[in-house]
PDB file of C-alpha atoms in Angstrom:
ATOM      1  CA  MET A   9     171.858 -62.471  59.466  1.00  0.00           C
ATOM      2  CA  PRO A  10     170.530 -62.239  63.673  1.00  0.00           C
ATOM      3  CA  HIS A  11     167.011 -61.071  63.677  1.00  0.00           C
ATOM      4  CA  SER A  12     164.546 -60.071  66.489  1.00  0.00           C
ATOM      5  CA  HIS A  13     160.683 -59.897  66.878  1.00  0.00           C
ATOM      6  CA  CYS A  14     158.582 -60.451  69.209  1.00  0.00           C
ATOM      7  CA  HIS A  15     154.916 -62.378  69.538  1.00  0.00           C
ATOM      8  CA  GLY A  16     152.531 -59.895  70.533  1.00  0.00           C
ATOM      9  CA  GLU A  17     152.042 -61.227  73.866  1.00  0.00           C
ATOM     10  CA  HIS A  18     154.298 -58.514  75.527  1.00  0.00           C
ATOM     11  CA  ASP A  19     154.241 -55.792  73.073  1.00  0.00           C
ATOM     12  CA  ASP A  20     150.620 -55.619  71.505  1.00  0.00           C
ATOM     13  CA  HIS A  21     148.310 -57.200  74.414  1.00  0.00           C
ATOM     14  CA  ALA A  22     150.390 -55.883  77.284  1.00  0.00           C
ATOM     15  CA  ASN A  23     150.260 -51.915  76.749  1.00  0.00           C
ATOM     16  CA  PRO A  24     149.356 -51.529  73.031  1.00  0.00           C
ATOM     17  CA  SER A  25     148.918 -47.745  74.235  1.00  0.00           C
ATOM     18  CA  GLU A  26     152.740 -47.292  75.234  1.00  0.00           C
ATOM     19  CA  LEU A  27     153.619 -49.369  72.219  1.00  0.00           C
ATOM     20  CA  GLY A  28     152.090 -47.194  69.825  1.00  0.00           C
ATOM     21  CA  PHE A  29     153.425 -43.698  71.737  1.00  0.00           C
ATOM     22  CA  GLN A  30     156.448 -45.199  71.451  1.00  0.00           C
ATOM     23  CA  TYR A  31     156.491 -45.481  67.349  1.00  0.00           C
ATOM     24  CA  ASN A  32     156.300 -41.396  66.271  1.00  0.00           C
ATOM     25  CA  LEU A  33     159.015 -40.713  64.901  1.00  0.00           C
ATOM     26  CA  PHE A  34     156.821 -40.699  61.675  1.00  0.00           C
ATOM     27  CA  GLU A  35     156.149 -37.362  63.024  1.00  0.00           C
ATOM     28  CA  LYS A  36     160.077 -36.050  62.917  1.00  0.00           C
ATOM     29  CA  ILE A  37     160.459 -37.572  59.216  1.00  0.00           C
ATOM     30  CA  ASP A  38     160.993 -34.379  56.839  1.00  0.00           C
ATOM     31  CA  LYS A  39     157.913 -35.666  54.353  1.00  0.00           C
ATOM     32  CA  ASP A  40     159.145 -33.280  52.175  1.00  0.00           C
ATOM     33  CA  ASN A  41     162.661 -34.502  50.481  1.00  0.00           C
ATOM     34  CA  MET A  42     162.079 -37.833  51.429  1.00  0.00           C
ATOM     35  CA  GLU A  43     161.433 -40.070  48.760  1.00  0.00           C
ATOM     36  CA  CYS A  44     160.528 -43.746  47.544  1.00  0.00           C
ATOM     37  CA  LEU A  45     161.313 -45.468  44.418  1.00  0.00           C
ATOM     38  CA  ASN A  46     159.853 -47.729  42.527  1.00  0.00           C
ATOM     39  CA  GLU A  47     156.295 -46.795  44.258  1.00  0.00           C
ATOM     40  CA  SER A  48     153.826 -47.209  41.625  1.00  0.00           C
ATOM     41  CA  VAL A  49     151.794 -44.605  42.808  1.00  0.00           C
ATOM     42  CA  ASP A  50     153.662 -41.487  43.332  1.00  0.00           C
ATOM     43  CA  GLY A  51     153.881 -40.202  46.424  1.00  0.00           C
ATOM     44  CA  ALA A  52     152.310 -43.310  48.007  1.00  0.00           C
ATOM     45  CA  GLY A  53     155.918 -44.154  49.688  1.00  0.00           C
ATOM     46  CA  LYS A  54     154.999 -41.410  52.274  1.00  0.00           C
ATOM     47  CA  LYS A  55     151.507 -42.692  53.492  1.00  0.00           C
ATOM     48  CA  VAL A  56     152.780 -45.532  54.610  1.00  0.00           C
ATOM     49  CA  PHE A  57     154.563 -43.757  57.724  1.00  0.00           C
ATOM     50  CA  LYS A  58     151.677 -42.986  60.111  1.00  0.00           C
ATOM     51  CA  PRO A  59     150.443 -43.208  63.577  1.00  0.00           C
ATOM     52  CA  TRP A  60     150.797 -46.759  65.315  1.00  0.00           C
ATOM     53  CA  GLU A  61     146.810 -46.775  65.763  1.00  0.00           C
ATOM     54  CA  LYS A  62     146.559 -46.416  61.776  1.00  0.00           C
ATOM     55  CA  ARG A  63     148.977 -49.584  61.309  1.00  0.00           C
ATOM     56  CA  LEU A  64     145.513 -51.865  60.405  1.00  0.00           C
ATOM     57  CA  GLU A  65     144.241 -49.376  57.662  1.00  0.00           C
ATOM     58  CA  ARG A  66     144.246 -50.489  54.254  1.00  0.00           C
ATOM     59  CA  SER A  67     143.179 -47.973  52.102  1.00  0.00           C
ATOM     60  CA  GLU A  68     146.940 -45.888  52.324  1.00  0.00           C
ATOM     61  CA  TYR A  69     149.456 -48.385  50.607  1.00  0.00           C
ATOM     62  CA  VAL A  70     152.382 -48.365  48.844  1.00  0.00           C
ATOM     63  CA  GLU A  71     153.400 -51.496  45.585  1.00  0.00           C
ATOM     64  CA  SER A  72     156.464 -51.412  43.569  1.00  0.00           C
ATOM     65  CA  ASP A  73     156.219 -50.688  39.803  1.00  0.00           C
ATOM     66  CA  VAL A  74     158.098 -52.625  37.845  1.00  0.00           C
ATOM     67  CA  ASP A  75     160.155 -55.444  39.929  1.00  0.00           C
ATOM     68  CA  GLU A  76     159.604 -56.502  43.549  1.00  0.00           C
ATOM     69  CA  GLU A  77     162.147 -53.934  45.327  1.00  0.00           C
ATOM     70  CA  LEU A  78     161.539 -50.575  47.132  1.00  0.00           C
ATOM     71  CA  LEU A  79     163.539 -48.511  48.177  1.00  0.00           C
ATOM     72  CA  PHE A  80     162.672 -45.483  50.338  1.00  0.00           C
ATOM     73  CA  ASN A  81     165.643 -42.247  51.468  1.00  0.00           C
ATOM     74  CA  ILE A  82     164.016 -40.932  54.528  1.00  0.00           C
ATOM     75  CA  PRO A  83     165.727 -37.755  56.269  1.00  0.00           C
ATOM     76  CA  PHE A  84     164.740 -36.961  59.593  1.00  0.00           C
ATOM     77  CA  THR A  85     164.438 -32.870  61.225  1.00  0.00           C
ATOM     78  CA  GLY A  86     167.009 -33.523  63.630  1.00  0.00           C
ATOM     79  CA  ASN A  87     169.300 -36.764  64.952  1.00  0.00           C
ATOM     80  CA  VAL A  88     167.174 -40.181  65.855  1.00  0.00           C
ATOM     81  CA  LYS A  89     168.667 -43.219  68.069  1.00  0.00           C
ATOM     82  CA  LEU A  90     166.445 -46.113  66.234  1.00  0.00           C
ATOM     83  CA  LYS A  91     165.737 -48.318  68.667  1.00  0.00           C
ATOM     84  CA  GLY A  92     162.606 -50.707  66.696  1.00  0.00           C
ATOM     85  CA  ILE A  93     160.790 -50.971  62.972  1.00  0.00           C
ATOM     86  CA  ILE A  94     157.515 -52.863  61.913  1.00  0.00           C
ATOM     87  CA  ILE A  95     155.950 -53.370  59.065  1.00  0.00           C
ATOM     88  CA  ALA A  96     152.920 -54.876  58.110  1.00  0.00           C
ATOM     89  CA  SER A  97     151.627 -55.678  54.872  1.00  0.00           C
ATOM     90  CA  GLU A  98     149.208 -57.862  54.061  1.00  0.00           C
ATOM     91  CA  ASP A  99     149.390 -62.501  54.861  1.00  0.00           C
ATOM     92  CA  THR A 100     150.529 -63.011  50.615  1.00  0.00           C
ATOM     93  CA  ASP A 101     153.633 -63.288  48.303  1.00  0.00           C
ATOM     94  CA  ALA A 102     153.261 -59.737  48.538  1.00  0.00           C
ATOM     95  CA  HIS A 103     154.911 -59.452  51.917  1.00  0.00           C
ATOM     96  CA  PRO A 104     158.338 -58.181  51.499  1.00  0.00           C
ATOM     97  CA  SER A 105     160.747 -60.828  52.854  1.00  0.00           C
ATOM     98  CA  LYS A 106     163.991 -58.942  53.623  1.00  0.00           C
ATOM     99  CA  LEU A 107     164.580 -55.335  55.319  1.00  0.00           C
ATOM    100  CA  ARG A 108     168.622 -53.880  54.139  1.00  0.00           C
ATOM    101  CA  LEU A 109     169.077 -50.783  56.724  1.00  0.00           C
ATOM    102  CA  TYR A 110     171.897 -47.673  55.567  1.00  0.00           C
ATOM    103  CA  LYS A 111     172.732 -45.309  57.730  1.00  0.00           C
ATOM    104  CA  ASN A 112     173.861 -41.936  56.616  1.00  0.00           C
ATOM    105  CA  ARG A 113     173.472 -42.004  52.994  1.00  0.00           C
ATOM    106  CA  PRO A 114     171.187 -39.603  51.759  1.00  0.00           C
ATOM    107  CA  ASN A 115     169.841 -40.207  48.236  1.00  0.00           C
ATOM    108  CA  MET A 116     170.155 -43.983  47.377  1.00  0.00           C
ATOM    109  CA  THR A 117     169.848 -45.765  44.523  1.00  0.00           C
ATOM    110  CA  PHE A 118     169.234 -48.867  43.147  1.00  0.00           C
ATOM    111  CA  ASP A 119     172.443 -48.185  41.972  1.00  0.00           C
ATOM    112  CA  ASN A 120     174.360 -48.016  45.540  1.00  0.00           C
ATOM    113  CA  VAL A 121     172.386 -51.097  47.110  1.00  0.00           C
ATOM    114  CA  THR A 122     175.716 -53.451  46.096  1.00  0.00           C
ATOM    115  CA  LEU A 123     177.248 -51.025  48.899  1.00  0.00           C
ATOM    116  CA  GLU A 124     176.830 -53.203  51.971  1.00  0.00           C
ATOM    117  CA  PRO A 125     174.567 -52.222  54.216  1.00  0.00           C
ATOM    118  CA  ASP A 126     174.516 -51.566  58.219  1.00  0.00           C
ATOM    119  CA  GLN A 127     172.292 -54.287  58.855  1.00  0.00           C
ATOM    120  CA  VAL A 128     169.573 -57.071  57.270  1.00  0.00           C
ATOM    121  CA  PHE A 129     166.676 -58.443  58.928  1.00  0.00           C
ATOM    122  CA  GLU A 130     164.688 -61.365  56.957  1.00  0.00           C
ATOM    123  CA  LEU A 131     161.168 -60.014  57.464  1.00  0.00           C
ATOM    124  CA  HIS A 132     158.043 -62.764  58.645  1.00  0.00           C
ATOM    125  CA  LYS A 133     154.690 -62.163  57.049  1.00  0.00           C
ATOM    126  CA  ASP A 134     153.231 -59.673  59.910  1.00  0.00           C
ATOM    127  CA  SER A 135     149.223 -58.369  58.801  1.00  0.00           C
ATOM    128  CA  GLU A 136     148.581 -57.342  62.184  1.00  0.00           C
ATOM    129  CA  GLY A 137     151.652 -54.661  62.876  1.00  0.00           C
ATOM    130  CA  ILE A 138     153.388 -57.168  65.822  1.00  0.00           C
ATOM    131  CA  LEU A 139     156.786 -57.956  64.866  1.00  0.00           C
ATOM    132  CA  GLU A 140     159.132 -55.429  66.136  1.00  0.00           C
ATOM    133  CA  TYR A 141     162.830 -55.800  64.654  1.00  0.00           C
ATOM    134  CA  ALA A 142     165.378 -54.402  66.530  1.00  0.00           C
ATOM    135  CA  PRO A 143     168.432 -52.355  64.661  1.00  0.00           C
ATOM    136  CA  LYS A 144     172.033 -52.663  66.576  1.00  0.00           C
ATOM    137  CA  ILE A 145     171.869 -49.346  68.742  1.00  0.00           C
ATOM    138  CA  VAL A 146     175.274 -48.734  68.233  1.00  0.00           C
ATOM    139  CA  THR A 147     175.434 -48.474  65.046  1.00  0.00           C
ATOM    140  CA  PHE A 148     171.982 -46.780  64.734  1.00  0.00           C
ATOM    141  CA  SER A 149     172.151 -44.111  67.807  1.00  0.00           C
ATOM    142  CA  SER A 150     173.226 -41.130  65.695  1.00  0.00           C
ATOM    143  CA  VAL A 151     170.962 -41.303  61.872  1.00  0.00           C
ATOM    144  CA  SER A 152     170.097 -38.121  60.434  1.00  0.00           C
ATOM    145  CA  HIS A 153     169.419 -40.229  57.286  1.00  0.00           C
ATOM    146  CA  LEU A 154     167.672 -43.530  56.834  1.00  0.00           C
ATOM    147  CA  THR A 155     167.380 -45.418  53.557  1.00  0.00           C
ATOM    148  CA  MET A 156     165.263 -49.137  53.528  1.00  0.00           C
ATOM    149  CA  HIS A 157     165.982 -51.415  50.720  1.00  0.00           C
ATOM    150  CA  PHE A 158     163.109 -54.147  50.514  1.00  0.00           C
ATOM    151  CA  PRO A 159     164.968 -56.103  47.895  1.00  0.00           C
ATOM    152  CA  SER A 160     162.707 -59.202  47.803  1.00  0.00           C
ATOM    153  CA  ASN A 161     159.160 -59.891  48.690  1.00  0.00           C
ATOM    154  CA  PHE A 162     157.248 -64.278  49.313  1.00  0.00           C
ATOM    155  CA  GLY A 163     157.521 -64.200  45.277  1.00  0.00           C
ATOM    156  CA  ALA A 164     155.004 -62.227  44.204  1.00  0.00           C
ATOM    157  CA  GLU A 165     156.233 -60.181  40.904  1.00  0.00           C
ATOM    158  CA  ASN A 166     154.906 -56.728  43.437  1.00  0.00           C
ATOM    159  CA  THR A 167     155.644 -55.915  47.052  1.00  0.00           C
ATOM    160  CA  LYS A 168     153.126 -54.289  49.097  1.00  0.00           C
ATOM    161  CA  ILE A 169     153.729 -52.458  52.078  1.00  0.00           C
ATOM    162  CA  TYR A 170     150.710 -50.864  54.388  1.00  0.00           C
ATOM    163  CA  TYR A 171     152.953 -49.627  57.428  1.00  0.00           C
ATOM    164  CA  ILE A 172     156.471 -48.743  58.262  1.00  0.00           C
ATOM    165  CA  GLY A 173     156.679 -48.090  62.080  1.00  0.00           C
ATOM    166  CA  LEU A 174     159.956 -46.460  63.431  1.00  0.00           C
ATOM    167  CA  LYS A 175     160.483 -46.466  66.988  1.00  0.00           C
ATOM    168  CA  GLY A 176     163.434 -44.684  69.149  1.00  0.00           C
ATOM    169  CA  GLU A 177     164.679 -40.993  70.147  1.00  0.00           C
ATOM    170  CA  TRP A 178     164.339 -37.469  68.527  1.00  0.00           C
ATOM    171  CA  SER A 179     166.828 -34.443  69.446  1.00  0.00           C
ATOM    172  CA  PRO A 180     167.890 -31.322  67.515  1.00  0.00           C
ATOM    173  CA  ALA A 181     170.371 -31.489  65.461  1.00  0.00           C
ATOM    174  CA  HIS A 182     173.906 -29.739  66.574  1.00  0.00           C
ATOM    175  CA  ARG A 183     174.392 -27.752  63.380  1.00  0.00           C
ATOM    176  CA  HIS A 184     175.137 -24.974  65.223  1.00  0.00           C
ATOM    177  CA  GLY A 185     177.882 -26.129  67.056  1.00  0.00           C
ATOM    178  CA  VAL A 186     180.197 -25.920  64.587  1.00  0.00           C
ATOM    179  CA  THR A 187     179.351 -22.097  63.258  1.00  0.00           C
ATOM    180  CA  ILE A 188     180.293 -21.274  67.005  1.00  0.00           C
ATOM    181  CA  CYS A 189     183.010 -23.247  66.833  1.00  0.00           C
ATOM    182  CA  THR A 190     184.784 -21.810  63.696  1.00  0.00           C
ATOM    183  CA  TYR A 191     182.984 -17.895  64.751  1.00  0.00           C
ATOM    184  CA  GLU A 192     185.341 -18.469  67.849  1.00  0.00           C
ATOM    185  CA  ALA A 193     188.581 -19.262  66.334  1.00  0.00           C
ATOM    186  CA  ARG A 194     189.521 -16.555  64.334  1.00  0.00           C
ATOM    187  CA  PRO A 195     189.655 -13.884  67.136  1.00  0.00           C
ATOM    188  CA  ASN A 196     192.011 -15.867  68.582  1.00  0.00           C
ATOM    189  CA  VAL A 197     193.801 -15.897  65.278  1.00  0.00           C
ATOM    190  CA  ASP A 198     193.419 -12.021  65.171  1.00  0.00           C
ATOM    191  CA  ASP A 199     194.470 -12.005  69.084  1.00  0.00           C
ATOM    192  CA  HIS A 200     198.257 -13.938  67.660  1.00  0.00           C
ATOM    193  CA  LYS A 201     198.486 -11.408  64.658  1.00  0.00           C
ATOM    194  CA  LEU A 202     198.047  -8.448  66.972  1.00  0.00           C
ATOM    195  CA  LYS A 203     200.616  -9.324  69.550  1.00  0.00           C
ATOM    196  CA  HIS A 204     203.177  -9.729  66.913  1.00  0.00           C
ATOM    197  CA  LEU A 205     203.258  -6.697  65.294  1.00  0.00           C
ATOM    198  CA  ASP A 206     203.038  -4.608  69.245  1.00  0.00           C
ATOM    199  CA  THR A 207     206.240  -6.980  69.218  1.00  0.00           C
ATOM    200  CA  VAL A 208     207.767  -5.971  66.552  1.00  0.00           C
ATOM    201  CA  SER A 209     206.885  -2.040  66.764  1.00  0.00           C
ATOM    202  CA  ARG A 210     208.250  -2.118  70.541  1.00  0.00           C
ATOM    203  CA  ALA A 211     212.225  -3.838  69.490  1.00  0.00           C
ATOM    204  CA  ILE A 212     211.848  -0.810  66.602  1.00  0.00           C
ATOM    205  CA  ASP A 213     211.460   1.489  69.272  1.00  0.00           C
TER     206      ASP A 213
END
């Protein structure tokens, strides 16, 4: 599958503060309802979604448990136009080697990953958090829930991830629109009924 990544010359060294500002979608994750499957320590998966300037910290990370697979179910607090992903691990075989993305499929499990993903990235080892992967904008323009499946690594028994960065635009969810439309439709139906009754009563007179 095609993938894109940049070597540090452009984004990392040109203007790191700007890049860090862009990788702020971790603030828009519904952490209470986010889950990581096959994590060896409960709750560790949530901790890898952190500020860009903390991407090199090694004290908090997630490690897979019974095999090398990890599955993240990530609900957002609104709609996201996803534009970039960074995956930072260590320069060992425990680094994930592939990422499969699913859009708007809440509560996925390992039983569901046989489904065709919306995009696949072949990952490169990145211990510095400088390789950027670009999701297809058309596909990931309105994401309320993102599933990240890491099916394999470079040969280790377990997979480690220190940082996952998400770049994009966030907007509030438009849930109220449906309610308003439904509410406005009801009086119209009643109006028609009233007019119909008026017509009948006039005819009787």
